[in-house]
PDB file of C-alpha atoms in Angstrom:
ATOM      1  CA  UNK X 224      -2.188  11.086  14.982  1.00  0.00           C
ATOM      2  CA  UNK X 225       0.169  10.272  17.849  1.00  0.00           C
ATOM      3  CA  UNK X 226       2.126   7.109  17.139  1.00  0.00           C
ATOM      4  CA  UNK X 227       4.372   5.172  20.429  1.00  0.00           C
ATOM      5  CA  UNK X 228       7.645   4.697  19.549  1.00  0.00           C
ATOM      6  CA  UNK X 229       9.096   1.406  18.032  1.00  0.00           C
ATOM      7  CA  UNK X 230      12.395   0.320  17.519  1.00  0.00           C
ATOM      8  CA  UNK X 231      13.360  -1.313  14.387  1.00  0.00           C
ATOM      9  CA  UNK X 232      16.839  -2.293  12.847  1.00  0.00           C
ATOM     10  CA  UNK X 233      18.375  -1.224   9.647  1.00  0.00           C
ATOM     11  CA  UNK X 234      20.269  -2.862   7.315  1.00  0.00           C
ATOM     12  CA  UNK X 235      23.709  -1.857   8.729  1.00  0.00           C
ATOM     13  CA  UNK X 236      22.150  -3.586  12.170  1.00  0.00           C
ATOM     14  CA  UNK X 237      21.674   0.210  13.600  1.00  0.00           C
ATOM     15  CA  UNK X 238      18.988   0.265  16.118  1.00  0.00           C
ATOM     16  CA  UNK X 239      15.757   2.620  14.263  1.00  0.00           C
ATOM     17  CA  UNK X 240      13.266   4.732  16.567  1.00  0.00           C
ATOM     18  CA  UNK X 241      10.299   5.509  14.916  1.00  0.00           C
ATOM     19  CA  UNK X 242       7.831   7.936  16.446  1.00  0.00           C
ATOM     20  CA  UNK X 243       5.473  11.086  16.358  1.00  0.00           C
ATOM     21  CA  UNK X 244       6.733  14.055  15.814  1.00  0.00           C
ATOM     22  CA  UNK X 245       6.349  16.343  18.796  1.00  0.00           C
ATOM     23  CA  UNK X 246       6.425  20.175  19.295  1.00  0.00           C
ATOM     24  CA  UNK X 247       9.447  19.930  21.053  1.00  0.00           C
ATOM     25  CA  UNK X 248      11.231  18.545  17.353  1.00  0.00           C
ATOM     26  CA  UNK X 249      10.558  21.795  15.422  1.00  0.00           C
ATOM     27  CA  UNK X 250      13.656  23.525  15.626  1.00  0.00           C
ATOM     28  CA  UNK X 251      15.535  19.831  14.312  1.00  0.00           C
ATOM     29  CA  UNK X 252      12.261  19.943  11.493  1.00  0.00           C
ATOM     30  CA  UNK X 253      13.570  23.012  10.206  1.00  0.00           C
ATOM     31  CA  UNK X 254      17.276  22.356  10.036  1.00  0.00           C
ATOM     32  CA  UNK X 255      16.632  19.500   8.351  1.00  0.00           C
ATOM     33  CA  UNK X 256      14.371  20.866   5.496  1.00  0.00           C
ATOM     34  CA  UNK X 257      17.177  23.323   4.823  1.00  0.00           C
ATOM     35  CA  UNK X 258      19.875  20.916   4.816  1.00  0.00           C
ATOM     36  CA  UNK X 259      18.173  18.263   2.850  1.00  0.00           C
ATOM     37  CA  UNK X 260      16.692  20.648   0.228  1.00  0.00           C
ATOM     38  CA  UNK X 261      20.373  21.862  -0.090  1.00  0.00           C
ATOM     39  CA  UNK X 262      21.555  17.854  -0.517  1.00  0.00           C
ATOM     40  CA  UNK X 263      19.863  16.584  -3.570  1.00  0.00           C
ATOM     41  CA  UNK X 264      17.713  18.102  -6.024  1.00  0.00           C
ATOM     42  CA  UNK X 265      15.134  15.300  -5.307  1.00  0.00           C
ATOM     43  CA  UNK X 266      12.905  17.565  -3.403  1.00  0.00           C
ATOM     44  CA  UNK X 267      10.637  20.744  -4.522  1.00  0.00           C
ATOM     45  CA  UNK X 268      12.277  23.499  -2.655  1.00  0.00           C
ATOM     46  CA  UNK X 269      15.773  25.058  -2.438  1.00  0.00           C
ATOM     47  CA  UNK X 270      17.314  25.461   1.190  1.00  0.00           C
ATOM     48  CA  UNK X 271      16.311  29.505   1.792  1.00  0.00           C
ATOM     49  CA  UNK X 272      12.935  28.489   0.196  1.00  0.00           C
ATOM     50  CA  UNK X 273      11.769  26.905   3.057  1.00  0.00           C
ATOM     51  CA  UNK X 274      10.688  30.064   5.659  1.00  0.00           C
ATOM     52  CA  UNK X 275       8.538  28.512   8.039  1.00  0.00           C
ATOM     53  CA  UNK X 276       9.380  29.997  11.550  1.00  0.00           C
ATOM     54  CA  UNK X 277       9.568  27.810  15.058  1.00  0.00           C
ATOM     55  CA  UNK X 278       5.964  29.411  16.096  1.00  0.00           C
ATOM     56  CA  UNK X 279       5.176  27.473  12.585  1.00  0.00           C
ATOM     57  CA  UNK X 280       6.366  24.275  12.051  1.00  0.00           C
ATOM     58  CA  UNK X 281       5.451  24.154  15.923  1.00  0.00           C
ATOM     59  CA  UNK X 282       1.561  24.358  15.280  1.00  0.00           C
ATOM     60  CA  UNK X 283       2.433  22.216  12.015  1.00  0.00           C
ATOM     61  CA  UNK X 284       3.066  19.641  14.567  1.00  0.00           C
ATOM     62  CA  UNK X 285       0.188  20.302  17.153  1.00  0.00           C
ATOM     63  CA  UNK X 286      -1.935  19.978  14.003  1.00  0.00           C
ATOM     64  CA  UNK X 287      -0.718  16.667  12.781  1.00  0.00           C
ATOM     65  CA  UNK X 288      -0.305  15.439  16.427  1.00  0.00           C
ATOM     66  CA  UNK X 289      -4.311  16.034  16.944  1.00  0.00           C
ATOM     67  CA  UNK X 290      -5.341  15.065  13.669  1.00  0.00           C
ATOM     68  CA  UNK X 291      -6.625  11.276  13.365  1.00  0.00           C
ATOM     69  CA  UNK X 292      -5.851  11.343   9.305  1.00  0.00           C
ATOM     70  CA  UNK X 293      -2.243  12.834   9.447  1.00  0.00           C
ATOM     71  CA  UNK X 294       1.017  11.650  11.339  1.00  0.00           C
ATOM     72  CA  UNK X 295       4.583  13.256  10.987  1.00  0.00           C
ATOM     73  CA  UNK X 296       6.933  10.076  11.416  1.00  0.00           C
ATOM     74  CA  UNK X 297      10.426  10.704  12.947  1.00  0.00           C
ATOM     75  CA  UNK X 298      13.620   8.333  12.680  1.00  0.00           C
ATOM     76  CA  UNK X 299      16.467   8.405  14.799  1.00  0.00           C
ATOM     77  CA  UNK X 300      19.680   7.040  15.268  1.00  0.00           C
ATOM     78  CA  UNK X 301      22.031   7.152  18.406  1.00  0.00           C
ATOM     79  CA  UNK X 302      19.400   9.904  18.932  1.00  0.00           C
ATOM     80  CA  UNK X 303      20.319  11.973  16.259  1.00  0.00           C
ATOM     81  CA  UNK X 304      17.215  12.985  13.678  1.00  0.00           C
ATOM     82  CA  UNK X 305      17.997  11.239  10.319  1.00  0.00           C
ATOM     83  CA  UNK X 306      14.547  11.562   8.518  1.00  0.00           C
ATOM     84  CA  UNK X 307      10.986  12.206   7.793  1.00  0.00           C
ATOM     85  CA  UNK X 308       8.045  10.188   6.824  1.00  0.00           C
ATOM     86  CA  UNK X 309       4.573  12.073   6.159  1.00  0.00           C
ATOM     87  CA  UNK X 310       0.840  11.089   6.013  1.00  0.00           C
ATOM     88  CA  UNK X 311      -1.521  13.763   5.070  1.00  0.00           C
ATOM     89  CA  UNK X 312      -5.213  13.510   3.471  1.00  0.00           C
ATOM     90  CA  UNK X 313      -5.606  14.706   0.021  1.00  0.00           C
ATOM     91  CA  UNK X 314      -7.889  17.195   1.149  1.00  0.00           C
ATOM     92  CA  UNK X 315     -10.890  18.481   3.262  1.00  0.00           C
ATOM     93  CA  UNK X 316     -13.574  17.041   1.317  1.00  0.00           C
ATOM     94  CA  UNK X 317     -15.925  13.746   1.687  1.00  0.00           C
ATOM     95  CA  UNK X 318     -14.618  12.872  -2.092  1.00  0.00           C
ATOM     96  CA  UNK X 319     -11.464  12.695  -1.111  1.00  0.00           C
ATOM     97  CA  UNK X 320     -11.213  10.930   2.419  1.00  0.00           C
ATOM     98  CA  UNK X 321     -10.098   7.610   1.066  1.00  0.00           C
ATOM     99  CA  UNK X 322      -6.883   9.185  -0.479  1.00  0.00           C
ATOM    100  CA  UNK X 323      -3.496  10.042   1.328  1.00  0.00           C
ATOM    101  CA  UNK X 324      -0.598  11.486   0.478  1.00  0.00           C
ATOM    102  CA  UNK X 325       2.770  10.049   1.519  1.00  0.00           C
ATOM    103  CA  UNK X 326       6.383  11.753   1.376  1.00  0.00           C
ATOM    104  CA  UNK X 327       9.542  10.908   2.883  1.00  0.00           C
ATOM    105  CA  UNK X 328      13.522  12.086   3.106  1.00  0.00           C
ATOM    106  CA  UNK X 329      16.163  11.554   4.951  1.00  0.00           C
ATOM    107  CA  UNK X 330      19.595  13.158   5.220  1.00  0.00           C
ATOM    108  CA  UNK X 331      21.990  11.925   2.647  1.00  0.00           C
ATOM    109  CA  UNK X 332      24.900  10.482   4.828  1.00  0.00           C
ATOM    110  CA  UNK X 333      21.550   7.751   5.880  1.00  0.00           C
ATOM    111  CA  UNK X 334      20.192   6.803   2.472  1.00  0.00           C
ATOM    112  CA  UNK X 335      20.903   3.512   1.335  1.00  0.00           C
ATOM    113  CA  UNK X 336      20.598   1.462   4.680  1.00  0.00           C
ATOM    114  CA  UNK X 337      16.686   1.031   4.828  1.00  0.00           C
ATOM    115  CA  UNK X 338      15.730   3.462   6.668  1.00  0.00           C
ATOM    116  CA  UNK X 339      13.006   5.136   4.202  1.00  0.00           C
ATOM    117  CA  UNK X 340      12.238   1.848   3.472  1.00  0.00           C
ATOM    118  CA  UNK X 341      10.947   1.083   7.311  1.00  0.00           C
ATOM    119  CA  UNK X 342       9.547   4.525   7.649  1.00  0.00           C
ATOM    120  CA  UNK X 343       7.229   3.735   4.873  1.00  0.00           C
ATOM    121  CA  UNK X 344       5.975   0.256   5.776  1.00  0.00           C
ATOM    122  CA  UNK X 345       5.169   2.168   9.405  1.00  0.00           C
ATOM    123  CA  UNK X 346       3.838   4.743   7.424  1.00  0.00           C
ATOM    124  CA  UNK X 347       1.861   2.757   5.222  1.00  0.00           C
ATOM    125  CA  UNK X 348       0.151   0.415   8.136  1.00  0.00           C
ATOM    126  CA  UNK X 349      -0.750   3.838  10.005  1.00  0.00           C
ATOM    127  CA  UNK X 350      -2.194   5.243   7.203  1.00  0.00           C
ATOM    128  CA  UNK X 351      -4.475   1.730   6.678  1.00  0.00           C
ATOM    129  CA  UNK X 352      -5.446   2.244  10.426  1.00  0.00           C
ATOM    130  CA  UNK X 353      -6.361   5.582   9.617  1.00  0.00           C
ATOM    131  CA  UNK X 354      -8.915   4.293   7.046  1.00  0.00           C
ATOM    132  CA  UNK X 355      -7.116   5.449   3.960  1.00  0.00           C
ATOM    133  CA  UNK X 356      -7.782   3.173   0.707  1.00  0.00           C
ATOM    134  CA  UNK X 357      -5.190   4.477  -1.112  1.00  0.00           C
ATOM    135  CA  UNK X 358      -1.469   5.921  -0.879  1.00  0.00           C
ATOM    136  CA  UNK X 359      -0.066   8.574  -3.196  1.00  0.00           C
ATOM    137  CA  UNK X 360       2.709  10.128  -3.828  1.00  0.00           C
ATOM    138  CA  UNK X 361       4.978  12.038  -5.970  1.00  0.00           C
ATOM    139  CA  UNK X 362       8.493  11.556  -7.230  1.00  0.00           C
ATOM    140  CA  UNK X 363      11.189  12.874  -9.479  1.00  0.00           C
ATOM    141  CA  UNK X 364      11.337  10.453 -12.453  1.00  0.00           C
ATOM    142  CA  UNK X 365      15.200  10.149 -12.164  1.00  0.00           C
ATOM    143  CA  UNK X 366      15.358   9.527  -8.594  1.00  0.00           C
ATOM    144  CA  UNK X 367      15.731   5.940  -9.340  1.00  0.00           C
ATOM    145  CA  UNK X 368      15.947   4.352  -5.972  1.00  0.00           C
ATOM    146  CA  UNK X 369      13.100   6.367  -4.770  1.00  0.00           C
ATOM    147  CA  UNK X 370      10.649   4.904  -7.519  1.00  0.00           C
ATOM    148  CA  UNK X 371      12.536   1.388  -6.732  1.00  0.00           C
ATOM    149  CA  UNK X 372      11.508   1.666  -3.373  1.00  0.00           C
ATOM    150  CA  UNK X 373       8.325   2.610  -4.147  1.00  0.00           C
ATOM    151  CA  UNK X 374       7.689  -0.567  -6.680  1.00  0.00           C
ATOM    152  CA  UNK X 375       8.671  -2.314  -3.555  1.00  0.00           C
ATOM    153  CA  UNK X 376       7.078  -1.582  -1.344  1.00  0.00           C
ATOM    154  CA  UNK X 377       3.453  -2.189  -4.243  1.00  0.00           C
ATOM    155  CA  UNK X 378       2.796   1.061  -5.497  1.00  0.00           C
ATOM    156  CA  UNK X 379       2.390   1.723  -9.207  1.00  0.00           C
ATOM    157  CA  UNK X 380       3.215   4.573 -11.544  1.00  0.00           C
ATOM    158  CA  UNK X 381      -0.274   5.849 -12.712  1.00  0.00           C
ATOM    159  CA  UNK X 382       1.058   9.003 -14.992  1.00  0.00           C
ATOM    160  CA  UNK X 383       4.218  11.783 -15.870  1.00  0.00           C
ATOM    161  CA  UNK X 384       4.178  15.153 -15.039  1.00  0.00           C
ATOM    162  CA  UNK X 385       7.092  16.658 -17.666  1.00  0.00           C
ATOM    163  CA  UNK X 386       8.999  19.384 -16.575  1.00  0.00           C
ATOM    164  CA  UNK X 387       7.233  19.622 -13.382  1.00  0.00           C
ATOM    165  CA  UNK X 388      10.834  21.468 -12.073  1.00  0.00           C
ATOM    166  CA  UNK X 389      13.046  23.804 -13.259  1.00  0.00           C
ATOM    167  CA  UNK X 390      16.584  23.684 -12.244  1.00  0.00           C
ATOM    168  CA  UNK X 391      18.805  26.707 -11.418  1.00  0.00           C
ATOM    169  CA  UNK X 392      21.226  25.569 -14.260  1.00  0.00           C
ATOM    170  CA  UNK X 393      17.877  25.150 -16.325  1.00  0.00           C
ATOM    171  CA  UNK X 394      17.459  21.263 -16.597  1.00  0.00           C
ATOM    172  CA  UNK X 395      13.920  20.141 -15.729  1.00  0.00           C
ATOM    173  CA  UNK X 396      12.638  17.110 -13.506  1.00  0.00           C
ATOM    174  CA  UNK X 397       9.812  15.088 -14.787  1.00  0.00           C
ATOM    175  CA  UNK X 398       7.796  13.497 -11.740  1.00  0.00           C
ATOM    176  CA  UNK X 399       5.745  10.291 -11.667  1.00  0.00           C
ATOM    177  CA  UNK X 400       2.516   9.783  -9.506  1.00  0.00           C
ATOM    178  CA  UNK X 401       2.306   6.971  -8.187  1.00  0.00           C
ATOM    179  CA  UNK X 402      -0.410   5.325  -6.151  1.00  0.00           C
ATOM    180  CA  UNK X 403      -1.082   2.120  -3.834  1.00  0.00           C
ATOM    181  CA  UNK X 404      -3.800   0.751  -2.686  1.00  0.00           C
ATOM    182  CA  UNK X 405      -4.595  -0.080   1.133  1.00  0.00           C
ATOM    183  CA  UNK X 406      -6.189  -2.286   3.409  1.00  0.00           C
ATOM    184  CA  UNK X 407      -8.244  -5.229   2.104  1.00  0.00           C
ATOM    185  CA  UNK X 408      -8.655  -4.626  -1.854  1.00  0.00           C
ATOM    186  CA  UNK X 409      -4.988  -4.217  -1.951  1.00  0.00           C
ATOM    187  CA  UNK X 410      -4.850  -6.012  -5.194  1.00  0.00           C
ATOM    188  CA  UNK X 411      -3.117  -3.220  -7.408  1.00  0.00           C
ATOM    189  CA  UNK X 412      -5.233  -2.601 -10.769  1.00  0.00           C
ATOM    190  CA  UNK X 413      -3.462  -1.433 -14.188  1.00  0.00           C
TER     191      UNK X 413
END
């Protein structure tokens, strides 16, 4: 899905563009994997995990950009890249088309000022456009102001995943799923 660009503030007053990502944004897609994988332990990969090549993350884009269930959000500031926001179906099959799953970073010097916070509500309206019923997601239990965010912005922890990583110095990350619902029944249920 191809989304037109908006422009939204954040909380430090910084003007916010939101838009599609386009093929041209690969080589700033991979850098910033790397870097952010190599900035908190929040996400599933370490920095030399991630190997996509340009050719890659290039058709990654094409494929999002022409499918009507998926969009790769962008956010920028002064014009610099400072994060990600993802919608992606669950999977190919018919059982499955009213679920999506969501995912967003950003690099560290931007958290704290909103920013995820708008990229999600976008997010979250495409992915009701799209015809999704539901959002999901996972996150690591002790990312704190992730799963704030996420109680925010109405989703609901529906179940624990223990240990679901393993640290280099051996600790282990729990993760919560946690879903929303979209669109008209968006009355959460316990």
């Amino acid at each position: 899905m191809r989304m037109e660009p908006v422009k939204v503030k954040d909380r430090l007053g910084r003007d916010v563009i939101l838009r599609s990502a386009e093929e041209g944004d690969g080589g700033d897609l991979i850098r910033f994997m790397k870097v952010t994988a190599g900035e908190t332990e929040f996400l599933i990969r370490e920095p030399e995990e991630f190997q996509m090549s340009l050719e890659e993350e290039r058709q990654f884009i094409r494929s999002c950009m022409e499918n009507p269930g998926a969009l790769m959000l962008l956010g920028f500031v002064d014009n610099r890249h400072v994060g990600n926001c993802s919608v992606m179906g669950i999977g190919p099959y018919r059982r499955y088309g009213h679920r999506c799953q969501m995912a967003v970073a950003l690099y560290k010097e931007y958290w704290g000022a909103g920013i995820g916070k708008l990229m999600m509500e976008k997010a979250l309206s495409a992915a009701e456009a799209m015809g999704y019923e539901q959002a999901e997601l996972e996150v690591v239990s002790h990312n704190t102001g992730a799963v704030r965010l996420y109680r925010k912005l109405g989703f609901q922890e529906y179940g624990r995943f223990p240990r679901n990583m393993k640290y280099r110095d051996g600790r282990y990350g729990d993760a919560c799923w946690m879903m929303k619902r979209l669109g008209t029944e968006g009355a959460e249920e316990g």
